[in-house]
Short mmCIF file of C-alpha atoms in Angstrom, two decimals:
data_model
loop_
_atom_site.label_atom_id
_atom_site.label_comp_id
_atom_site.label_asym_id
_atom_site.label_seq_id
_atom_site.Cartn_x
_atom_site.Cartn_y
_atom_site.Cartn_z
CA UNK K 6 98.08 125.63 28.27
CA UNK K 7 94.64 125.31 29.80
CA UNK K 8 95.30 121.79 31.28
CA UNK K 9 98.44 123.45 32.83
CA UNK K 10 95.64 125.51 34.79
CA UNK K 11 92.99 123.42 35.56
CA UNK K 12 95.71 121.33 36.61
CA UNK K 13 97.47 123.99 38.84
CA UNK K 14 94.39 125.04 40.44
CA UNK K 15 93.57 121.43 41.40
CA UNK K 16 97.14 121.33 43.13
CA UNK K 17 96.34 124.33 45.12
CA UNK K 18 92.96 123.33 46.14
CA UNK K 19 94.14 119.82 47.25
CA UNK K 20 96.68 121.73 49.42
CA UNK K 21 94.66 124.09 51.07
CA UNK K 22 92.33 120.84 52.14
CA UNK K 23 94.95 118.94 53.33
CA UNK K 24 96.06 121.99 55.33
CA UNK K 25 92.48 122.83 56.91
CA UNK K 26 91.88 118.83 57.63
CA UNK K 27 95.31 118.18 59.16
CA UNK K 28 97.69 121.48 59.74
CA UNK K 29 95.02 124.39 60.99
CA UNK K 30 94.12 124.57 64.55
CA UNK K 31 91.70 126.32 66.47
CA UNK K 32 93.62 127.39 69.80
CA UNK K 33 91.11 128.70 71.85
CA UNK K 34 89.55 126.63 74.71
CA UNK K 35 86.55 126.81 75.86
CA UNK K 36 85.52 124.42 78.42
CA UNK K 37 88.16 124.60 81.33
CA UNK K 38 86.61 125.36 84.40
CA UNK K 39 88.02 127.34 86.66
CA UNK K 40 88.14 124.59 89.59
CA UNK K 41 90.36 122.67 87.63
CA UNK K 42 93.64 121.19 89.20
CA UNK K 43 95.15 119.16 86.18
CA UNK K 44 94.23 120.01 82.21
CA UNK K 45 95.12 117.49 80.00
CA UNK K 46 95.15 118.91 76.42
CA UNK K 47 95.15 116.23 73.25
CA UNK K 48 95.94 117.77 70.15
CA UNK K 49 93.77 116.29 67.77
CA UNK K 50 95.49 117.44 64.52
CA UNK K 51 98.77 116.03 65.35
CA UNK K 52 97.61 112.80 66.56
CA UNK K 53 95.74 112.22 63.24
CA UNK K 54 98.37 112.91 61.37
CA UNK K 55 100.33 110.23 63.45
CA UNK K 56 97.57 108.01 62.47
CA UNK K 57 96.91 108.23 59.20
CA UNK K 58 100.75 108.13 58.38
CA UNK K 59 101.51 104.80 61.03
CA UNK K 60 97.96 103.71 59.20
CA UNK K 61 99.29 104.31 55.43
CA UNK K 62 103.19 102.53 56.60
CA UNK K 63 100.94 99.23 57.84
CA UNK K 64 99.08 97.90 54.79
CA UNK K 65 98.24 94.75 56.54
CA UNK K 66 95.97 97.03 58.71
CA UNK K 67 93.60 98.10 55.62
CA UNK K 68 92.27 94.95 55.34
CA UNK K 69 91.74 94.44 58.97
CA UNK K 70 89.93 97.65 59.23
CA UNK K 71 87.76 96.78 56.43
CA UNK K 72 86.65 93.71 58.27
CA UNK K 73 85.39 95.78 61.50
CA UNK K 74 82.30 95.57 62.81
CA UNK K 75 80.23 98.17 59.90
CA UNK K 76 76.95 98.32 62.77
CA UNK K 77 79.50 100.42 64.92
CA UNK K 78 79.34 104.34 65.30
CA UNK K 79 82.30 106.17 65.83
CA UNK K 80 83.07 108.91 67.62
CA UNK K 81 83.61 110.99 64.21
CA UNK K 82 80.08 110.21 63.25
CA UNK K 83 78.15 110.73 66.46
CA UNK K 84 77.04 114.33 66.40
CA UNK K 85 79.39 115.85 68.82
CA UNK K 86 81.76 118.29 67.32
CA UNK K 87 85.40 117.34 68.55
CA UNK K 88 87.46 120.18 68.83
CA UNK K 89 90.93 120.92 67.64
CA UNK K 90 92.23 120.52 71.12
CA UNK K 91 90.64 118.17 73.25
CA UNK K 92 90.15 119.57 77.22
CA UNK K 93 90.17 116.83 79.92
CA UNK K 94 90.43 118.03 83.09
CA UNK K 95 90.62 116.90 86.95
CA UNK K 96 88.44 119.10 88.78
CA UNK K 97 90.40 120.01 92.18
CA UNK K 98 89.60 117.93 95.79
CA UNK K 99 88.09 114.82 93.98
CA UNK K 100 89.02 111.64 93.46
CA UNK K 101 92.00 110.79 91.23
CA UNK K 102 89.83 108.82 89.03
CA UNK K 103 87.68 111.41 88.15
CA UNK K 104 87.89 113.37 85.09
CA UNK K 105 85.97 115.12 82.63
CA UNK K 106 85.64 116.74 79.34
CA UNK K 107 82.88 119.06 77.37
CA UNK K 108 81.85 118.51 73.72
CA UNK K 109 79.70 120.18 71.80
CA UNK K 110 76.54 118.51 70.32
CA UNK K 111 76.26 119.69 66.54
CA UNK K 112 73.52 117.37 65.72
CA UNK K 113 71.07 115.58 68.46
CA UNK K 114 69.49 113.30 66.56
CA UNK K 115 72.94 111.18 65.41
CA UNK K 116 74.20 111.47 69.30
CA UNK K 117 71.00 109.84 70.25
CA UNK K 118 71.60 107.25 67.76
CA UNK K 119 75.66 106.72 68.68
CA UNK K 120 74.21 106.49 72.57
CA UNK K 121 71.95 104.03 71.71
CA UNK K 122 74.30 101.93 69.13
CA UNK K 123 77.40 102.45 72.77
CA UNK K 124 74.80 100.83 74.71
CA UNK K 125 74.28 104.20 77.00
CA UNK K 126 71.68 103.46 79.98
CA UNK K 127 69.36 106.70 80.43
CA UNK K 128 69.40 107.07 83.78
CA UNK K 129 67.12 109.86 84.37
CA UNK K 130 67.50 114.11 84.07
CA UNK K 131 69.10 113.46 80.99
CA UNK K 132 72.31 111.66 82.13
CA UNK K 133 73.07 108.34 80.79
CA UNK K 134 75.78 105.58 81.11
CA UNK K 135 77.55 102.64 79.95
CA UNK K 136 80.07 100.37 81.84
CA UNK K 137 83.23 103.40 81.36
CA UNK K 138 81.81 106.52 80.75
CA UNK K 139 79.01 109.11 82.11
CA UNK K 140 77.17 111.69 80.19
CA UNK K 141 75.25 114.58 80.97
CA UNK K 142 73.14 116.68 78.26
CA UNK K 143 72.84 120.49 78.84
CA UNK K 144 71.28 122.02 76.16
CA UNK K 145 73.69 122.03 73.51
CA UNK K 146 76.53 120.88 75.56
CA UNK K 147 77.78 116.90 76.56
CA UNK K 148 79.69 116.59 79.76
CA UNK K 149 81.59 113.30 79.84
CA UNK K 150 83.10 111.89 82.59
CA UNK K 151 84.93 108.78 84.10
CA UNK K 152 81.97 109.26 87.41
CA UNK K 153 78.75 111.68 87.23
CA UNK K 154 79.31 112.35 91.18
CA UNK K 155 80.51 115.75 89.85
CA UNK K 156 78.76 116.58 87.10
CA UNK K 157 77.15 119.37 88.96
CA UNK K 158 80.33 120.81 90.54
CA UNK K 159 81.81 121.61 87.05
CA UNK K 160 82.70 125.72 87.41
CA UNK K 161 82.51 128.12 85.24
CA UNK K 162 85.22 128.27 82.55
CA UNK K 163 88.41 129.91 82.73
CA UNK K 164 88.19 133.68 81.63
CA UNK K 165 89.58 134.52 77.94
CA UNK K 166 92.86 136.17 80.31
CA UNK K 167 94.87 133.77 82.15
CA UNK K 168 97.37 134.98 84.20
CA UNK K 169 97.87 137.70 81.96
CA UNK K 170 98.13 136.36 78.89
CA UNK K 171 95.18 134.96 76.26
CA UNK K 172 94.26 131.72 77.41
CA UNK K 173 94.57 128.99 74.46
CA UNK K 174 96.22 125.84 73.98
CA UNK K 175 99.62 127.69 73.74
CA UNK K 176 99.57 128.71 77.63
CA UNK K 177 99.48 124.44 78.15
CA UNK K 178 101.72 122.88 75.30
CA UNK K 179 104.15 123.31 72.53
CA UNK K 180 105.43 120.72 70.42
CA UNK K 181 103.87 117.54 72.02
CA UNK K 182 101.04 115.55 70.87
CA UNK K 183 99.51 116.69 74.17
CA UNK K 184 99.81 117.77 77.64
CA UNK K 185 99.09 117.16 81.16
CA UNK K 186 99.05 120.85 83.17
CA UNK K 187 99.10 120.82 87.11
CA UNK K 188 97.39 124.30 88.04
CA UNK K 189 97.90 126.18 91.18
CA UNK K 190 97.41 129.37 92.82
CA UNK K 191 101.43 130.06 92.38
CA UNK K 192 101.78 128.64 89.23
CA UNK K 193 101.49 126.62 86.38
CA UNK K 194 103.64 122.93 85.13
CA UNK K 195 103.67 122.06 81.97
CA UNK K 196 104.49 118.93 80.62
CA UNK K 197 104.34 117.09 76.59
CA UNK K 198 102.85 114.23 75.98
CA UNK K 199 104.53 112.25 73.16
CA UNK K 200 103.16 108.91 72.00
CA UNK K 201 105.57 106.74 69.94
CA UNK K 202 105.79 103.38 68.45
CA UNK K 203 105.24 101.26 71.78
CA UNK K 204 105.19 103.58 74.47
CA UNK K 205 103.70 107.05 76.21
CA UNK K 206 106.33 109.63 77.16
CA UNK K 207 105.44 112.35 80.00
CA UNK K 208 107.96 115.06 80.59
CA UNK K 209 108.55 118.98 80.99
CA UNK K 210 109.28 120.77 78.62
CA UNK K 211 112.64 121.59 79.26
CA UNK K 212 113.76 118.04 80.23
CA UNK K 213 117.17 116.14 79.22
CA UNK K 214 117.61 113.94 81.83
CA UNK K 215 118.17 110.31 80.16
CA UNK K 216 116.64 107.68 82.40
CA UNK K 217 117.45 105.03 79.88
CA UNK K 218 120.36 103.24 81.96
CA UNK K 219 118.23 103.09 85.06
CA UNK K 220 115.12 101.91 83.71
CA UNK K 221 117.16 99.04 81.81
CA UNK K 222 118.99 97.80 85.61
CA UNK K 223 115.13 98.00 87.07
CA UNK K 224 113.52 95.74 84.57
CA UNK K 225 116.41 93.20 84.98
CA UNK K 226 115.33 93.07 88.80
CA UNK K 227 112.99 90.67 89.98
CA UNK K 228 110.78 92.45 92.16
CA UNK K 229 106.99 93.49 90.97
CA UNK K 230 107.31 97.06 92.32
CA UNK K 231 110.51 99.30 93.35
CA UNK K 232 110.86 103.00 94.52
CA UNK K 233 113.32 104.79 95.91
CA UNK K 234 112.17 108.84 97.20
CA UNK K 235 113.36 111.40 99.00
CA UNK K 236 111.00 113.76 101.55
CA UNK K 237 109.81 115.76 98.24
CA UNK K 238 108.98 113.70 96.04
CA UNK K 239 107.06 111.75 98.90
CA UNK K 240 105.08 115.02 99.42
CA UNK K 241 104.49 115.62 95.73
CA UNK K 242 102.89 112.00 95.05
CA UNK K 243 100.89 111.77 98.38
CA UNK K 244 99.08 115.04 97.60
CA UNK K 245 98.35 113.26 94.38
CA UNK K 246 96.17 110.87 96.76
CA UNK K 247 94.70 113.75 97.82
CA UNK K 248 96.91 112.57 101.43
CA UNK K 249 98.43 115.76 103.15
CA UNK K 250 102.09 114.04 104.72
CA UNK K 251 102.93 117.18 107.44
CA UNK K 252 106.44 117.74 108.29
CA UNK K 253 105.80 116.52 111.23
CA UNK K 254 105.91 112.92 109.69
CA UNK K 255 110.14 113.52 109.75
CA UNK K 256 110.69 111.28 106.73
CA UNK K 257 113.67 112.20 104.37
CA UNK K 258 113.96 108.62 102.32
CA UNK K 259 111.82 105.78 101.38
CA UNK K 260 112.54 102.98 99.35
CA UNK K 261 110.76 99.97 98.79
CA UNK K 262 110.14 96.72 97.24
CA UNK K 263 107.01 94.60 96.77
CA UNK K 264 106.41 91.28 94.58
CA UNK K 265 103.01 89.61 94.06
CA UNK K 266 102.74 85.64 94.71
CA UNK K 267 99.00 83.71 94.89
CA UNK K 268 98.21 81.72 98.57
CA UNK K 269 95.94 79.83 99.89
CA UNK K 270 93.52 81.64 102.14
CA UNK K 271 91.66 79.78 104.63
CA UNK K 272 87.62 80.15 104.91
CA UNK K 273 86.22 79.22 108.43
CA UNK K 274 82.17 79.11 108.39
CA UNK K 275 80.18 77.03 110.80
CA UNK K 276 77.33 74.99 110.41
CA UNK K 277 75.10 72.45 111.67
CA UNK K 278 74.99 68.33 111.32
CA UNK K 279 71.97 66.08 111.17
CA UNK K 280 71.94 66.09 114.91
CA UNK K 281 71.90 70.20 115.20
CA UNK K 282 75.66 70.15 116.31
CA UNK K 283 77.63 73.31 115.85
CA UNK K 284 80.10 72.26 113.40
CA UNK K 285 83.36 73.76 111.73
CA UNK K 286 83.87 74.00 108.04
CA UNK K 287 87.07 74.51 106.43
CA UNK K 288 87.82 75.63 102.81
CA UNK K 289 90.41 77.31 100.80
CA UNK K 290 89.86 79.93 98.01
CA UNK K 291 93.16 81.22 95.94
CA UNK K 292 94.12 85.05 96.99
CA UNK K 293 97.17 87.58 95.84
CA UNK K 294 99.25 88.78 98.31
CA UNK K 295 102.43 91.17 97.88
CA UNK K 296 105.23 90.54 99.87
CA UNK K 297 106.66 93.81 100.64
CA UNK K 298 109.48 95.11 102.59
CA UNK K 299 109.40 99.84 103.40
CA UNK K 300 112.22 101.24 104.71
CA UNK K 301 112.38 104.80 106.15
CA UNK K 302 114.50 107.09 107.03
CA UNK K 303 113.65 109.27 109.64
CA UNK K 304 115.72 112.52 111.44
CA UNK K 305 113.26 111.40 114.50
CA UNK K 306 111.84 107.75 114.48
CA UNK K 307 109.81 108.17 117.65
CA UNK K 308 108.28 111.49 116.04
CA UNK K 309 107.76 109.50 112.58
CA UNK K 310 106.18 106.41 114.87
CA UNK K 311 103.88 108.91 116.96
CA UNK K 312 102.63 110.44 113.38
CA UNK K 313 101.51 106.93 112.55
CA UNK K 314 99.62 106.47 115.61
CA UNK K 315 97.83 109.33 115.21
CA UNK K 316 96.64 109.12 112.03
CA UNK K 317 95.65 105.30 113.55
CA UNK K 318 98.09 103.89 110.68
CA UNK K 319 99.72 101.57 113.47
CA UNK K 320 98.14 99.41 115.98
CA UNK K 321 99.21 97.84 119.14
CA UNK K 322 100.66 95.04 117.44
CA UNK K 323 103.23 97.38 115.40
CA UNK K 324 101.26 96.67 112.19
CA UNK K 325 101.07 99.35 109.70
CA UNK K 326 97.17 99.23 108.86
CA UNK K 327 97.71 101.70 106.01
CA UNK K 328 98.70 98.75 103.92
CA UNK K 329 95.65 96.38 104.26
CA UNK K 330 97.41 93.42 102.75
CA UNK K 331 97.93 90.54 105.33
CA UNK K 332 99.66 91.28 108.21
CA UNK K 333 103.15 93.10 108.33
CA UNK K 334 105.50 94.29 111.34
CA UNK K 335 107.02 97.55 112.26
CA UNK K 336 110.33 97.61 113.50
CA UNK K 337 113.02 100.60 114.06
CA UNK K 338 116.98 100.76 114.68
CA UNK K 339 118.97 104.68 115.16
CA UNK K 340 117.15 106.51 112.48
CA UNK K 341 115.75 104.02 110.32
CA UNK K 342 111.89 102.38 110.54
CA UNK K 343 111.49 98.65 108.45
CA UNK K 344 108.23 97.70 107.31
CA UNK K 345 108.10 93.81 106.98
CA UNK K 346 105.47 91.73 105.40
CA UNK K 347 105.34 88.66 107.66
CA UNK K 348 104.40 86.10 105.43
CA UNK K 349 107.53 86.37 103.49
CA UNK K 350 110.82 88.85 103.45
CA UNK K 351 112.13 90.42 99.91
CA UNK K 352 115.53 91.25 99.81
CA UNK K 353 115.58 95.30 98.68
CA UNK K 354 116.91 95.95 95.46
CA UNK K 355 120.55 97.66 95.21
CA UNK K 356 120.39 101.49 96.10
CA UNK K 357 120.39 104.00 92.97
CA UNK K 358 120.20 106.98 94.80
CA UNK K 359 117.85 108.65 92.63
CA UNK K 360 114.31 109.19 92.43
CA UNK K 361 111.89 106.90 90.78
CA UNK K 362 108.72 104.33 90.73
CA UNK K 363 109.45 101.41 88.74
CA UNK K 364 106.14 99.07 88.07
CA UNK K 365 106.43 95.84 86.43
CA UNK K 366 102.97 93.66 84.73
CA UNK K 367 102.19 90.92 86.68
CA UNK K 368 99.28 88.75 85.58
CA UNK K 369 98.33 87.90 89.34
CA UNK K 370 97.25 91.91 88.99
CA UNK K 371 94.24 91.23 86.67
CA UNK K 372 92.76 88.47 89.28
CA UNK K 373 93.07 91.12 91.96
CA UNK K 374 91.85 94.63 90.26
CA UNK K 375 88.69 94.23 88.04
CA UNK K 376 89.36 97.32 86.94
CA UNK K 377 92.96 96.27 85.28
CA UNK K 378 91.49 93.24 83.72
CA UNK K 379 90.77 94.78 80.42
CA UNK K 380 92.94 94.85 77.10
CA UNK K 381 95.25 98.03 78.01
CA UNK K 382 96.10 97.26 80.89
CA UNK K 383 97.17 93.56 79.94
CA UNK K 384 99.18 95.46 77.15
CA UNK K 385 101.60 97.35 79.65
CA UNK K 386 104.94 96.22 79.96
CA UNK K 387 106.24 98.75 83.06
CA UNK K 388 105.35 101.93 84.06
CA UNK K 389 108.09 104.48 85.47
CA UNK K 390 108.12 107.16 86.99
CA UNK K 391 111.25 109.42 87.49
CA UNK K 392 112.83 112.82 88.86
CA UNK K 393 115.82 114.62 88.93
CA UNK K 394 116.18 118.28 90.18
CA UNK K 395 113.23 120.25 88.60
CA UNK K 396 113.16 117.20 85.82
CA UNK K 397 110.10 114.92 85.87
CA UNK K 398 109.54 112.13 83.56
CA UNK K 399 107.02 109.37 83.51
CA UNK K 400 107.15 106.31 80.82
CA UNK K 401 104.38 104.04 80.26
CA UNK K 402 106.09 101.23 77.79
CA UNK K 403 103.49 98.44 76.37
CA UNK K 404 104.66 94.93 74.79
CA UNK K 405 105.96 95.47 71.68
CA UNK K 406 103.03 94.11 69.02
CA UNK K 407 102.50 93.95 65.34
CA UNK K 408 101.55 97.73 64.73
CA UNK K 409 102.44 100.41 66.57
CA UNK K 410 100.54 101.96 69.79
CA UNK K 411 98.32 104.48 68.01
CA UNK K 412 96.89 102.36 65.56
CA UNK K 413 95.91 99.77 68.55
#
């Protein structure tokens, strides 16, 4: 009868630990400031619970695992206490690239050591950095960021009320494995984050639009890059580039098509010959260039034209500067304006009339963006963006591999 016990009671304390290490949650967040413009909330819970069941389904993992490099510190052992919900956030009028979170340091001496062991530069006033992130120590705090030009600019966090109601990770997300928030004065957008076997799902909440069908015709086109907008959603992703398009710009469409191809680019440097004669040298280097073709629709052309010349985005050649990739030609007939690459014409794909970004991998995009050649990126299949009425979704699908995206 005693075994029955002991037996029991080992049951119920196994339970209770696998419910504090993967079920209970600590809402409350600390570390927004109140200058933030986007909150992105990972909950940490849920997305190791993802892992260690994808991890347990792929026993050819365990042995690769075991096989990793044993001189490496992870994040788990490096003295900063991760939180139940992790707070990254874009801290309003900076760069897009910018972003930031702030840990806790629980124990100094094993951050010093995982610092050390990442190959973290001190660089002074106790800031440090490696070739992706920045950190900053305040006393018992870590700020970490994708730049340290804003370290300093960080605000005070939220207050425990936000707009009226407690402030914790329930006034962000509900069921996803995260969220991205954009914050305004007027209000607040929500939307889940769901990672699943091969790709990364953005939406709202409230979303059912099925973008499957259109997403399937895009990828079967040939172009690199398509889009198709109308004047809203043109608004809504310049301010994203922190670029303010007025009114007065008079555009109600855009759609577009780009594809990547490599050229020769000619090099022209002078020098001198044995009898100090100016002389001409020619040679060729290997460039990408898109070839691109913009059209616009515009309730006033000569308006839309005059709003490019003064925000010097035309020249007196009908170029559109804004695009600094070799030279392209502006041209306009009733209410339409065509932007041309000259180098070569693409046809524009067949009209959906919807809304939506479709982004294809190209290799030539890894010999033109340093910042792309790395792993991740090489990993991406397409990247979508789409909208329909108040629905917003954005996909991000990789190649399909041997185990799934989270245990990548």
């Amino acid at each position: 009868m005693k075994k029955k016990y002991i037996f029991l009671v080992i049951i119920i304390m196994l339970s209770v630990g696998v419910y504090f290490l993967f079920f209970h949650k600590d809402k409350s967040l600390k570390y927004i400031p109140e200058n933030a413009d986007v909150v992105v909330l990972v909950d940490v819970k849920k997305a190791t619970r993802q892992y260690v069941f994808s991890f347990l389904t792929h026993p050819s993992k365990w042995f690769e695992d075991s096989k990793k490099d044993k001189n490496k510190i992870s994040v788990s052992d490096s003295g900063l206490e991760i939180p139940d919900f992790l707070q990254i956030f874009h801290l309003n009028n900076t760069k897009i690239s910018e972003w930031y979170t702030v840990l806790e340091i629980k124990d100094q001496a094993k951050f010093s050591a995982f610092l050390k062991n990442r190959q973290f530069v001190n660089t002074g006033k106790d800031q440090f950095k490696n070739n992706q992130f920045f950190i900053k120590i305040d006393g018992e705090k870590c700020f970490v960021g994708t730049s340290n030009l804003n370290f300093k600019n960080i605000g005070k966090p939220f207050s425990q009320k936000f707009r009226k109601q407690v402030l914790n990770a329930d006034s962000f997300m509900n069921d996803g494995l995260g969220s991205v928030s954009f914050i305004s004065e007027l209000r607040t957008q929500n939307f889940s984050i769901n990672v699943k076997d091969n790709e990364i799902e953005i939406k709202n909440e409230t979303n059912s639009i099925d973008f499957e069908s259109l997403i399937s015709d895009l990828n079967n086109e040939t172009q690199f890059l398509n889009a198709e907008l109308d004047s809203e959603n043109i608004k809504k992703i310049s301010s994203v580039f922190k670029e303010n398009v007025s009114d007065s710009l008079s555009v109600n469409y855009l759609k577009m098509s780009a594809n990547l191809a490599e050229v020769n680019d000619t090099i022209i440097s002078y020098g001198y010959d044995d009898n100090f004669n100016e002389i001409e040298k020619i040679s060729y280097q290997k460039i990408v260039q898109p070839d691109y073709e913009i059209l616009l629709h515009s309730s006033n052309p000569n308006k839309t034209l005059e709003y490019f010349q003064r925000k010097k985005w035309m020249n007196e050649q009908n170029q559109f500067t804004a695009i600094p990739f070799q030279p392209n030609l502006i041209s306009s007939d009733k209410n339409q304006i065509s932007i041309k690459s000259t180098r070569k014409s693409v046809k524009l794909s067949e009209t959906k009339k919807q809304n939506y970004i479709f982004v294809k991998n190209n290799p030539l995009l890894f010999s033109s963006f340093k910042t792309l050649n790395n792993q991740i990126f090489k990993e991406v299949e397409y990247l979508f963006y789409g909208n329909k009425n108040q629905d917003y979704t954005v996909k991000i699908k990789f190649k399909k591999e041997k185990y799934p995206l989270i245990l990548r």
